[in-house]
Coordinates of C-alpha atoms in Angstrom, one line a residue:
M297 CA 245.5 -5.7 -26.1
T298 CA 244.6 -7.2 -29.4
L299 CA 241.7 -9.5 -30.3
M300 CA 241.5 -12.4 -32.7
N301 CA 239.5 -11.4 -35.7
K302 CA 236.8 -14.0 -36.3
S303 CA 235.5 -13.3 -39.8
P304 CA 237.0 -14.8 -42.9
L305 CA 239.9 -13.0 -44.4
A306 CA 239.0 -10.3 -46.8
N307 CA 240.1 -9.8 -50.3
V308 CA 243.7 -9.0 -51.3
F309 CA 244.9 -5.6 -50.5
T310 CA 246.8 -3.5 -53.1
T311 CA 250.3 -2.0 -53.0
S312 CA 251.0 1.1 -50.9
F313 CA 253.9 3.0 -49.7
T314 CA 254.6 5.8 -47.3
K315 CA 257.6 8.0 -46.8
V316 CA 258.4 9.9 -43.6
A317 CA 261.9 11.4 -43.3
L318 CA 262.7 13.3 -40.1
A319 CA 264.6 11.7 -37.3
I320 CA 264.6 8.4 -39.2
F321 CA 264.3 7.2 -42.8
I322 CA 263.9 4.2 -44.8
S323 CA 266.9 3.0 -46.8
T324 CA 266.6 1.1 -50.0
T325 CA 269.8 -0.7 -49.3
L326 CA 269.2 -3.0 -46.3
V327 CA 271.9 -3.1 -43.6
A328 CA 271.7 -6.2 -41.3
C329 CA 271.3 -5.8 -37.6
G330 CA 269.8 -8.8 -35.8
G331 CA 268.1 -9.0 -32.4
S332 CA 265.0 -10.0 -30.6
S333 CA 261.8 -8.2 -29.4
S334 CA 258.9 -8.8 -27.1
D335 CA 256.6 -11.6 -28.0
K336 CA 253.1 -10.3 -27.2
K337 CA 250.2 -12.6 -28.0
T338 CA 246.5 -11.8 -28.6
S339 CA 243.3 -13.6 -27.9
V340 CA 239.5 -13.2 -27.9
E341 CA 236.7 -13.0 -25.4
E342 CA 233.4 -13.9 -26.8
T343 CA 231.2 -11.4 -24.9
V344 CA 232.7 -7.9 -24.4
K345 CA 235.9 -8.7 -26.4
P346 CA 238.4 -7.6 -23.8
P347 CA 242.1 -8.8 -24.0
V348 CA 243.0 -11.8 -22.0
T349 CA 246.7 -12.4 -22.5
T350 CA 249.8 -10.3 -22.7
T351 CA 253.4 -11.5 -22.6
P352 CA 255.9 -9.7 -20.3
T353 CA 258.8 -7.8 -21.7
T354 CA 261.7 -10.1 -22.7
T355 CA 265.3 -9.3 -22.4
P356 CA 266.6 -8.2 -25.8
T357 CA 269.7 -9.9 -27.3
T358 CA 272.8 -8.0 -28.6
P359 CA 272.5 -7.5 -32.4
P360 CA 275.1 -9.1 -34.5
T361 CA 278.0 -7.0 -35.7
T362 CA 278.4 -8.7 -39.1
T363 CA 277.0 -7.1 -42.2
P364 CA 276.0 -9.6 -45.0
T365 CA 275.3 -8.7 -48.5
S366 CA 272.1 -6.6 -48.6
P367 CA 269.3 -7.9 -50.8
E368 CA 267.9 -5.6 -53.4
S369 CA 264.7 -3.9 -52.3
N370 CA 261.8 -2.8 -54.6
D371 CA 260.4 0.6 -55.1
L372 CA 258.5 0.3 -51.7
G373 CA 261.7 -0.5 -49.8
I374 CA 260.8 -4.2 -49.4
S375 CA 263.2 -7.0 -50.1
V376 CA 263.6 -10.7 -49.5
V377 CA 264.7 -11.7 -46.0
P378 CA 268.4 -10.9 -45.6
D379 CA 270.9 -13.7 -45.0
N380 CA 271.5 -12.9 -41.4
L381 CA 267.8 -13.3 -40.5
N382 CA 266.5 -16.0 -42.9
N383 CA 267.7 -18.9 -40.9
T384 CA 265.4 -18.0 -38.1
Y385 CA 262.7 -16.1 -40.0
S386 CA 262.7 -18.8 -42.7
A387 CA 260.7 -19.7 -45.8
T388 CA 259.7 -22.8 -43.9
L389 CA 257.9 -20.6 -41.5
N390 CA 256.4 -18.6 -44.4
F391 CA 258.6 -15.5 -44.0
D392 CA 259.4 -14.1 -47.4
R393 CA 259.8 -10.3 -47.2
Y394 CA 261.7 -7.8 -45.2
T395 CA 261.8 -4.0 -44.6
K396 CA 263.2 -1.9 -41.9
V397 CA 263.4 1.5 -40.3
D398 CA 266.9 2.8 -40.1
T399 CA 268.1 4.5 -36.9
P400 CA 270.5 7.4 -36.4
N401 CA 273.2 5.3 -34.8
G402 CA 273.4 3.1 -37.9
G403 CA 271.2 0.4 -36.6
A404 CA 267.8 -0.8 -37.8
I405 CA 264.4 -1.9 -36.6
H406 CA 263.5 -5.0 -38.5
I407 CA 260.2 -5.8 -40.0
L408 CA 259.6 -9.4 -41.3
A409 CA 256.5 -10.4 -43.2
Q410 CA 255.0 -13.8 -44.0
N411 CA 253.8 -14.7 -47.5
E412 CA 250.1 -13.7 -47.2
I413 CA 250.8 -10.2 -46.0
M414 CA 250.1 -7.6 -48.7
E415 CA 252.7 -5.0 -49.6
N416 CA 250.5 -2.1 -48.6
Q417 CA 250.1 -3.7 -45.2
I418 CA 253.9 -3.9 -44.8
V419 CA 254.3 -0.3 -45.9
R420 CA 251.6 1.0 -43.6
A421 CA 253.0 -0.9 -40.6
R422 CA 256.4 0.6 -41.3
G423 CA 254.8 4.0 -41.7
I424 CA 253.1 3.8 -38.3
L425 CA 256.4 2.8 -36.7
Q426 CA 258.0 5.8 -38.5
H427 CA 255.2 8.0 -37.3
Y428 CA 255.9 7.1 -33.6
L429 CA 259.6 7.8 -34.1
T430 CA 259.3 11.0 -36.1
D431 CA 260.5 14.1 -34.2
Y432 CA 257.8 16.3 -32.8
P433 CA 259.4 19.8 -32.6
G434 CA 258.6 21.7 -29.4
S435 CA 257.3 18.7 -27.5
K436 CA 258.6 17.8 -24.1
Y437 CA 259.9 14.3 -24.8
G438 CA 259.6 14.0 -28.6
A439 CA 261.5 17.0 -30.0
D440 CA 264.4 14.6 -30.7
K441 CA 263.4 11.0 -30.8
S442 CA 266.7 9.6 -32.0
A443 CA 267.5 8.2 -28.5
V444 CA 264.3 6.2 -28.6
A445 CA 265.0 4.9 -32.1
N446 CA 268.5 4.0 -31.2
K447 CA 267.4 2.1 -28.1
M448 CA 265.0 0.1 -30.2
A449 CA 267.8 -0.9 -32.6
D450 CA 270.2 -1.6 -29.7
N451 CA 267.6 -3.7 -27.9
G452 CA 266.9 -5.8 -31.0
A453 CA 263.3 -4.6 -31.7
I454 CA 261.6 -6.8 -34.3
L455 CA 258.1 -6.5 -35.8
L456 CA 256.5 -9.6 -37.2
L457 CA 253.7 -9.4 -39.7
L458 CA 252.0 -12.7 -39.6
N459 CA 249.5 -14.5 -41.8
G460 CA 245.9 -15.0 -40.7
V461 CA 244.6 -14.2 -37.2
D462 CA 245.8 -15.0 -33.7
D463 CA 244.3 -18.4 -33.4
G464 CA 247.3 -20.2 -32.0
T465 CA 248.2 -22.0 -35.3
N466 CA 251.0 -19.7 -36.7
A467 CA 254.4 -21.1 -35.6
G468 CA 256.0 -17.8 -36.6
A469 CA 254.4 -16.2 -33.5
E470 CA 256.8 -18.3 -31.3
L471 CA 259.8 -16.4 -32.6
D472 CA 261.3 -13.3 -31.0
G473 CA 259.2 -10.3 -32.2
Q474 CA 256.1 -8.3 -31.7
P475 CA 253.3 -10.0 -33.7
L476 CA 250.8 -8.2 -35.8
Y477 CA 248.4 -10.3 -37.9
Y478 CA 246.9 -9.9 -41.4
G479 CA 243.4 -9.9 -40.0
E480 CA 244.1 -6.9 -37.8
M481 CA 245.8 -4.6 -40.2
Q482 CA 243.6 -2.1 -42.0
V483 CA 244.7 0.0 -45.0
E484 CA 243.1 3.4 -45.7
G485 CA 240.5 3.2 -48.4
H486 CA 240.0 -0.6 -48.2
S487 CA 236.6 -1.8 -47.2
W488 CA 237.6 -2.8 -43.7
Y489 CA 238.8 0.8 -43.1
I490 CA 235.8 2.5 -44.8
T491 CA 233.2 0.5 -43.0
Q492 CA 235.3 0.5 -39.7
N493 CA 234.6 -3.2 -39.4
Y494 CA 235.6 -4.1 -35.9
E495 CA 235.7 -7.8 -36.9
Y496 CA 238.9 -6.7 -38.5
R497 CA 239.7 -4.1 -35.8
D498 CA 242.8 -2.1 -36.7
A499 CA 245.3 -3.2 -34.0
S500 CA 248.4 -1.8 -35.9
F501 CA 248.7 1.3 -33.7
E502 CA 248.5 -0.7 -30.5
E503 CA 250.9 -3.5 -31.3
I504 CA 253.5 -1.2 -32.9
L505 CA 253.2 1.1 -29.9
H506 CA 254.0 -1.9 -27.6
L507 CA 257.2 -2.4 -29.5
V508 CA 258.1 1.3 -29.2
H509 CA 257.2 1.4 -25.5
D510 CA 259.0 -1.8 -24.5
Y511 CA 262.2 -1.2 -26.4
G512 CA 262.4 2.5 -27.0
I513 CA 260.5 4.6 -24.3
G514 CA 261.1 2.0 -21.7
V515 CA 259.1 0.4 -18.9
D516 CA 259.8 0.8 -15.2
Q517 CA 259.3 -1.7 -12.3
G518 CA 261.4 -4.3 -14.0
D519 CA 264.9 -5.6 -13.2
E520 CA 266.4 -3.1 -15.6
F521 CA 265.1 0.1 -17.4
M522 CA 266.1 -0.5 -21.0
G523 CA 264.5 2.6 -22.5
A524 CA 265.5 6.2 -23.3
L525 CA 262.7 8.1 -21.6
P526 CA 262.4 7.3 -17.9
E527 CA 260.7 10.6 -17.0
Y528 CA 258.0 10.1 -19.6
Q529 CA 257.4 6.5 -18.5
A530 CA 257.0 7.9 -14.9
D531 CA 254.2 10.2 -16.2
I532 CA 252.6 7.3 -18.1
R533 CA 252.8 5.1 -15.0
A534 CA 251.2 7.8 -12.8
A535 CA 248.3 8.2 -15.3
Q536 CA 247.9 4.4 -15.5
V537 CA 247.8 4.0 -11.7
T538 CA 245.1 6.7 -11.5
A539 CA 243.1 5.2 -14.3
V540 CA 243.0 1.8 -12.5
S541 CA 242.2 3.1 -9.1
A542 CA 239.6 5.6 -10.4
K543 CA 238.0 2.9 -12.6
L544 CA 238.7 4.8 -15.8
W545 CA 240.3 1.8 -17.5
A546 CA 239.7 -1.9 -17.3
W547 CA 237.1 -1.5 -14.5
P548 CA 234.6 -4.2 -15.6
A549 CA 234.6 -7.1 -13.1
E550 CA 235.4 -9.6 -15.9
Q551 CA 238.7 -7.8 -16.4
A552 CA 240.0 -8.6 -12.8
G553 CA 241.8 -11.7 -13.9
W554 CA 243.4 -9.9 -16.9
L555 CA 244.6 -7.0 -14.7
A556 CA 246.2 -9.5 -12.3
E557 CA 248.0 -11.1 -15.1
L558 CA 249.2 -7.8 -16.5
T559 CA 250.4 -6.8 -13.0
V560 CA 252.6 -9.9 -12.8
E561 CA 253.9 -9.3 -16.3
N562 CA 254.5 -5.6 -15.6
S563 CA 252.4 -4.8 -18.7
L564 CA 249.8 -2.5 -17.2
S565 CA 251.4 0.8 -18.4
Q566 CA 251.8 -0.5 -21.9
E567 CA 248.2 -1.6 -22.3
Y568 CA 246.9 1.5 -20.7
L569 CA 248.9 3.8 -23.0
A570 CA 247.7 1.8 -26.0
S571 CA 244.1 2.5 -25.0
V572 CA 244.8 6.2 -24.7
V573 CA 246.7 6.4 -28.0
D574 CA 243.9 4.5 -29.8
S575 CA 241.3 7.0 -28.6
Y576 CA 243.6 9.9 -29.3
Y577 CA 243.8 8.9 -33.0
G578 CA 240.1 8.2 -33.4
L579 CA 240.3 4.4 -33.7
W580 CA 237.2 3.9 -31.5
G581 CA 235.1 6.8 -32.6
A582 CA 232.8 4.5 -34.7
F583 CA 232.6 1.7 -32.1
D584 CA 229.1 1.0 -30.8
S585 CA 229.7 1.9 -27.2
E586 CA 230.1 5.0 -25.2
Y587 CA 233.6 3.9 -24.2
G588 CA 236.8 3.1 -26.1
M589 CA 239.0 0.0 -26.4
W590 CA 236.3 -2.7 -26.5
G591 CA 234.2 -0.8 -24.0
M592 CA 236.8 -0.8 -21.2
Y593 CA 238.4 2.7 -21.5
I594 CA 236.4 5.7 -20.3
A595 CA 237.6 8.0 -23.1
K596 CA 236.2 7.0 -26.6
T597 CA 237.6 9.9 -28.5
R598 CA 240.2 12.6 -28.3
D599 CA 237.6 15.1 -27.1
D600 CA 236.7 12.8 -24.2
L601 CA 240.3 12.7 -22.8
A602 CA 240.4 16.1 -21.2
T603 CA 237.2 15.6 -19.2
K604 CA 237.1 11.8 -18.6
D605 CA 240.8 11.1 -18.2
P606 CA 242.8 14.3 -17.6
Q607 CA 246.1 12.5 -16.8
G608 CA 245.7 10.5 -20.0
A609 CA 245.1 13.8 -21.8
A610 CA 248.2 15.3 -20.2
I611 CA 250.6 12.5 -21.4
M612 CA 249.4 13.2 -25.0
A613 CA 249.4 17.0 -24.9
N614 CA 252.6 18.2 -26.6
Q615 CA 254.6 15.4 -24.9
F616 CA 255.7 12.8 -27.5
F617 CA 252.9 11.9 -29.9
H618 CA 252.0 14.2 -32.8
P619 CA 248.4 15.6 -33.0
Y620 CA 248.2 14.3 -36.6
L621 CA 249.5 11.2 -38.4
T622 CA 252.8 11.9 -40.0
Y623 CA 252.9 9.0 -42.5
N624 CA 251.7 9.4 -46.1
A625 CA 248.6 7.2 -46.3
R626 CA 248.3 5.4 -49.7
I627 CA 244.6 5.0 -50.4
D628 CA 243.8 1.5 -51.5
D629 CA 243.2 1.2 -55.2
S630 CA 239.8 -0.4 -54.6
F631 CA 238.5 3.0 -53.4
T632 CA 236.4 5.2 -55.6
G633 CA 234.4 8.3 -54.6
D634 CA 235.4 11.1 -52.1
F635 CA 237.9 10.2 -49.5
S636 CA 237.3 12.7 -46.6
L637 CA 240.1 14.0 -44.4
K638 CA 237.5 16.1 -42.7
F639 CA 235.4 14.6 -39.9
I640 CA 231.8 13.9 -41.2
S641 CA 229.7 12.1 -38.7
S642 CA 228.0 9.9 -41.3
L643 CA 231.4 8.6 -42.5
S644 CA 232.6 6.2 -39.8
Y645 CA 236.1 6.1 -41.0
S646 CA 236.5 9.9 -40.7
H647 CA 236.8 9.5 -36.9
H648 CA 240.3 8.2 -37.8
A649 CA 241.0 9.8 -41.2
Q650 CA 240.5 13.4 -39.7
Y651 CA 244.0 13.0 -38.3
L652 CA 245.7 12.2 -41.6
K653 CA 247.6 14.9 -43.3
D654 CA 249.2 13.5 -46.4
V655 CA 247.6 10.9 -48.8
T656 CA 248.4 9.3 -52.1
L657 CA 245.6 7.9 -54.3
T658 CA 246.7 4.6 -55.9
G659 CA 245.5 2.5 -58.8
S660 CA 243.5 3.9 -61.7
K661 CA 240.0 4.6 -60.4
S662 CA 238.9 8.2 -60.5
S663 CA 238.6 9.3 -56.9
N664 CA 238.7 12.6 -54.9
V665 CA 240.0 14.0 -51.6
V666 CA 238.1 16.3 -49.2
L667 CA 240.7 18.4 -47.3
N668 CA 240.9 19.1 -43.6
Q669 CA 242.5 21.9 -41.7
F670 CA 246.1 20.6 -41.9
D671 CA 248.6 21.6 -44.5
N672 CA 247.9 18.6 -46.8
N673 CA 250.1 16.9 -49.4
I674 CA 247.8 15.2 -51.9
T675 CA 249.1 13.0 -54.8
G676 CA 246.8 11.6 -57.5
N677 CA 246.6 8.3 -59.2
E678 CA 246.2 7.2 -62.9
G679 CA 242.5 8.3 -62.9
I680 CA 240.9 11.7 -62.9
N681 CA 241.3 13.2 -59.4
T682 CA 239.6 16.2 -57.8
V683 CA 240.6 17.9 -54.6
I684 CA 237.6 19.4 -52.8
F685 CA 237.9 22.7 -50.9
S686 CA 235.5 24.3 -48.4
G687 CA 235.3 27.9 -49.7
Q688 CA 234.9 29.9 -52.9
A689 CA 237.7 30.1 -55.3
A690 CA 238.5 33.8 -54.7
Q691 CA 239.3 32.9 -51.1
Y692 CA 242.4 30.9 -52.1
Q693 CA 245.8 31.7 -53.6
I694 CA 246.7 29.2 -56.3
T695 CA 250.2 28.8 -57.9
N696 CA 251.6 26.4 -60.3
E697 CA 255.3 25.6 -59.6
N698 CA 256.4 23.3 -62.5
G699 CA 253.3 21.2 -62.3
E700 CA 253.1 21.1 -58.5
I701 CA 250.0 23.0 -57.5
K702 CA 250.0 25.0 -54.3
V703 CA 246.7 26.2 -52.9
Q704 CA 246.7 28.5 -49.9
D705 CA 243.4 29.1 -48.0
L706 CA 243.3 32.8 -47.2
Q707 CA 240.9 32.1 -44.4
D708 CA 242.5 30.8 -41.2
A709 CA 241.8 27.4 -39.6
R710 CA 239.9 26.0 -42.6
D711 CA 241.8 24.3 -45.5
G712 CA 245.4 25.3 -44.8
M713 CA 248.3 25.3 -47.3
N714 CA 248.0 22.4 -49.7
T715 CA 250.5 20.9 -52.1
L716 CA 249.0 18.9 -55.0
T717 CA 250.6 16.5 -57.4
G718 CA 248.9 14.6 -60.2
I719 CA 245.5 16.3 -59.6
E720 CA 243.3 17.2 -62.5
K721 CA 240.6 19.4 -60.8
L722 CA 240.2 21.8 -58.0
Q723 CA 236.6 22.0 -56.7
F724 CA 235.5 25.1 -54.8
A725 CA 232.1 25.9 -53.3
D726 CA 231.2 28.1 -56.3
S727 CA 233.3 26.6 -59.2
T728 CA 235.6 23.9 -60.5
I729 CA 239.0 24.7 -62.0
E730 CA 240.8 22.5 -64.4
V731 CA 244.5 22.2 -63.4
S732 CA 245.5 22.1 -67.0
S733 CA 244.3 25.8 -67.3
L734 CA 246.7 27.0 -64.6

């Protein structure tokens, strides 16, 4: 479920990049592998803003076997659209850039972007896809996600990053692919993210999850199960059935027509899981309602899940999805001040940022990072950057390993083990240490 964003488009984002390398990785040489993906649309309801349309899963086509010359990619792993895709995803339709996520079987999940999409939006979208496909050691269904990634490539999964908002005017949305629009892609540190402006609600996690669910995990009750995890889908389906019958999800009367449409399309489990995942990662914590997903899901935050939707909590607990975000979030270069990875109730964005682990400051403005309990990797920018710790300096072990600063909190469950690069100052509760003195 994604809504059209009604406000004017905001100012241009800046460049960002994320690297996650576990079960999958991003290649800077782009191997061609075509295909098609589901074509989900979005729309708006003027009152409670519930979703009103979803498109059923489509049958994927077989990727081509030819490998054309790969275009050169930039430092962010972004290139022009390769030859085997640019006839369909053409400049006439405003497609001008391409990136991908490589899969263990030698395939690729394609990401195509139109000409108004900023590079940091492309990189973040790719990072979220990588996050979903990164192995989660010790989990029931996610310890090795290679089968899910391979299925996505085999089934021809494509992510389309489209200009504007979903107002029905973008011809690119008619092509095979999961659409995600400029006006619904936030970037950490940008004003939309910092203010948690739901006029530009971040639909990236939802729409990219739909792609993973349809073409990787798999959806039951169709003509054919095309995914890799039928047992996990059975758990998701059971939780969705309970949520509908117990009026935990999509219970308002005005949702009856939408639920009927989803039933016909066999999209109920996908939309339900997206509501659970959004709340799990804090995307509705700042929303002005006691509920999540536009007021139609009983659990607004991760803490709500266990008590308000126990089966929803069960499909998240050590099953497939990491408890933190695995991608390295590049903080928009417009940001200045203290970016908090720790939840602070007065900072609306920290409902979501508390699940970040690794961040990179970009640009040249002096800005700082407040740590959370994870083992953080923090990279500075061209300005003066300070990392802010919770305790006194004597409570930490600090080492300098060829310019890479490691700071280990000696107190459990507080600041963790942190690796710092390009940082000028370490701020503790009782003192500030210049990194140059270490």
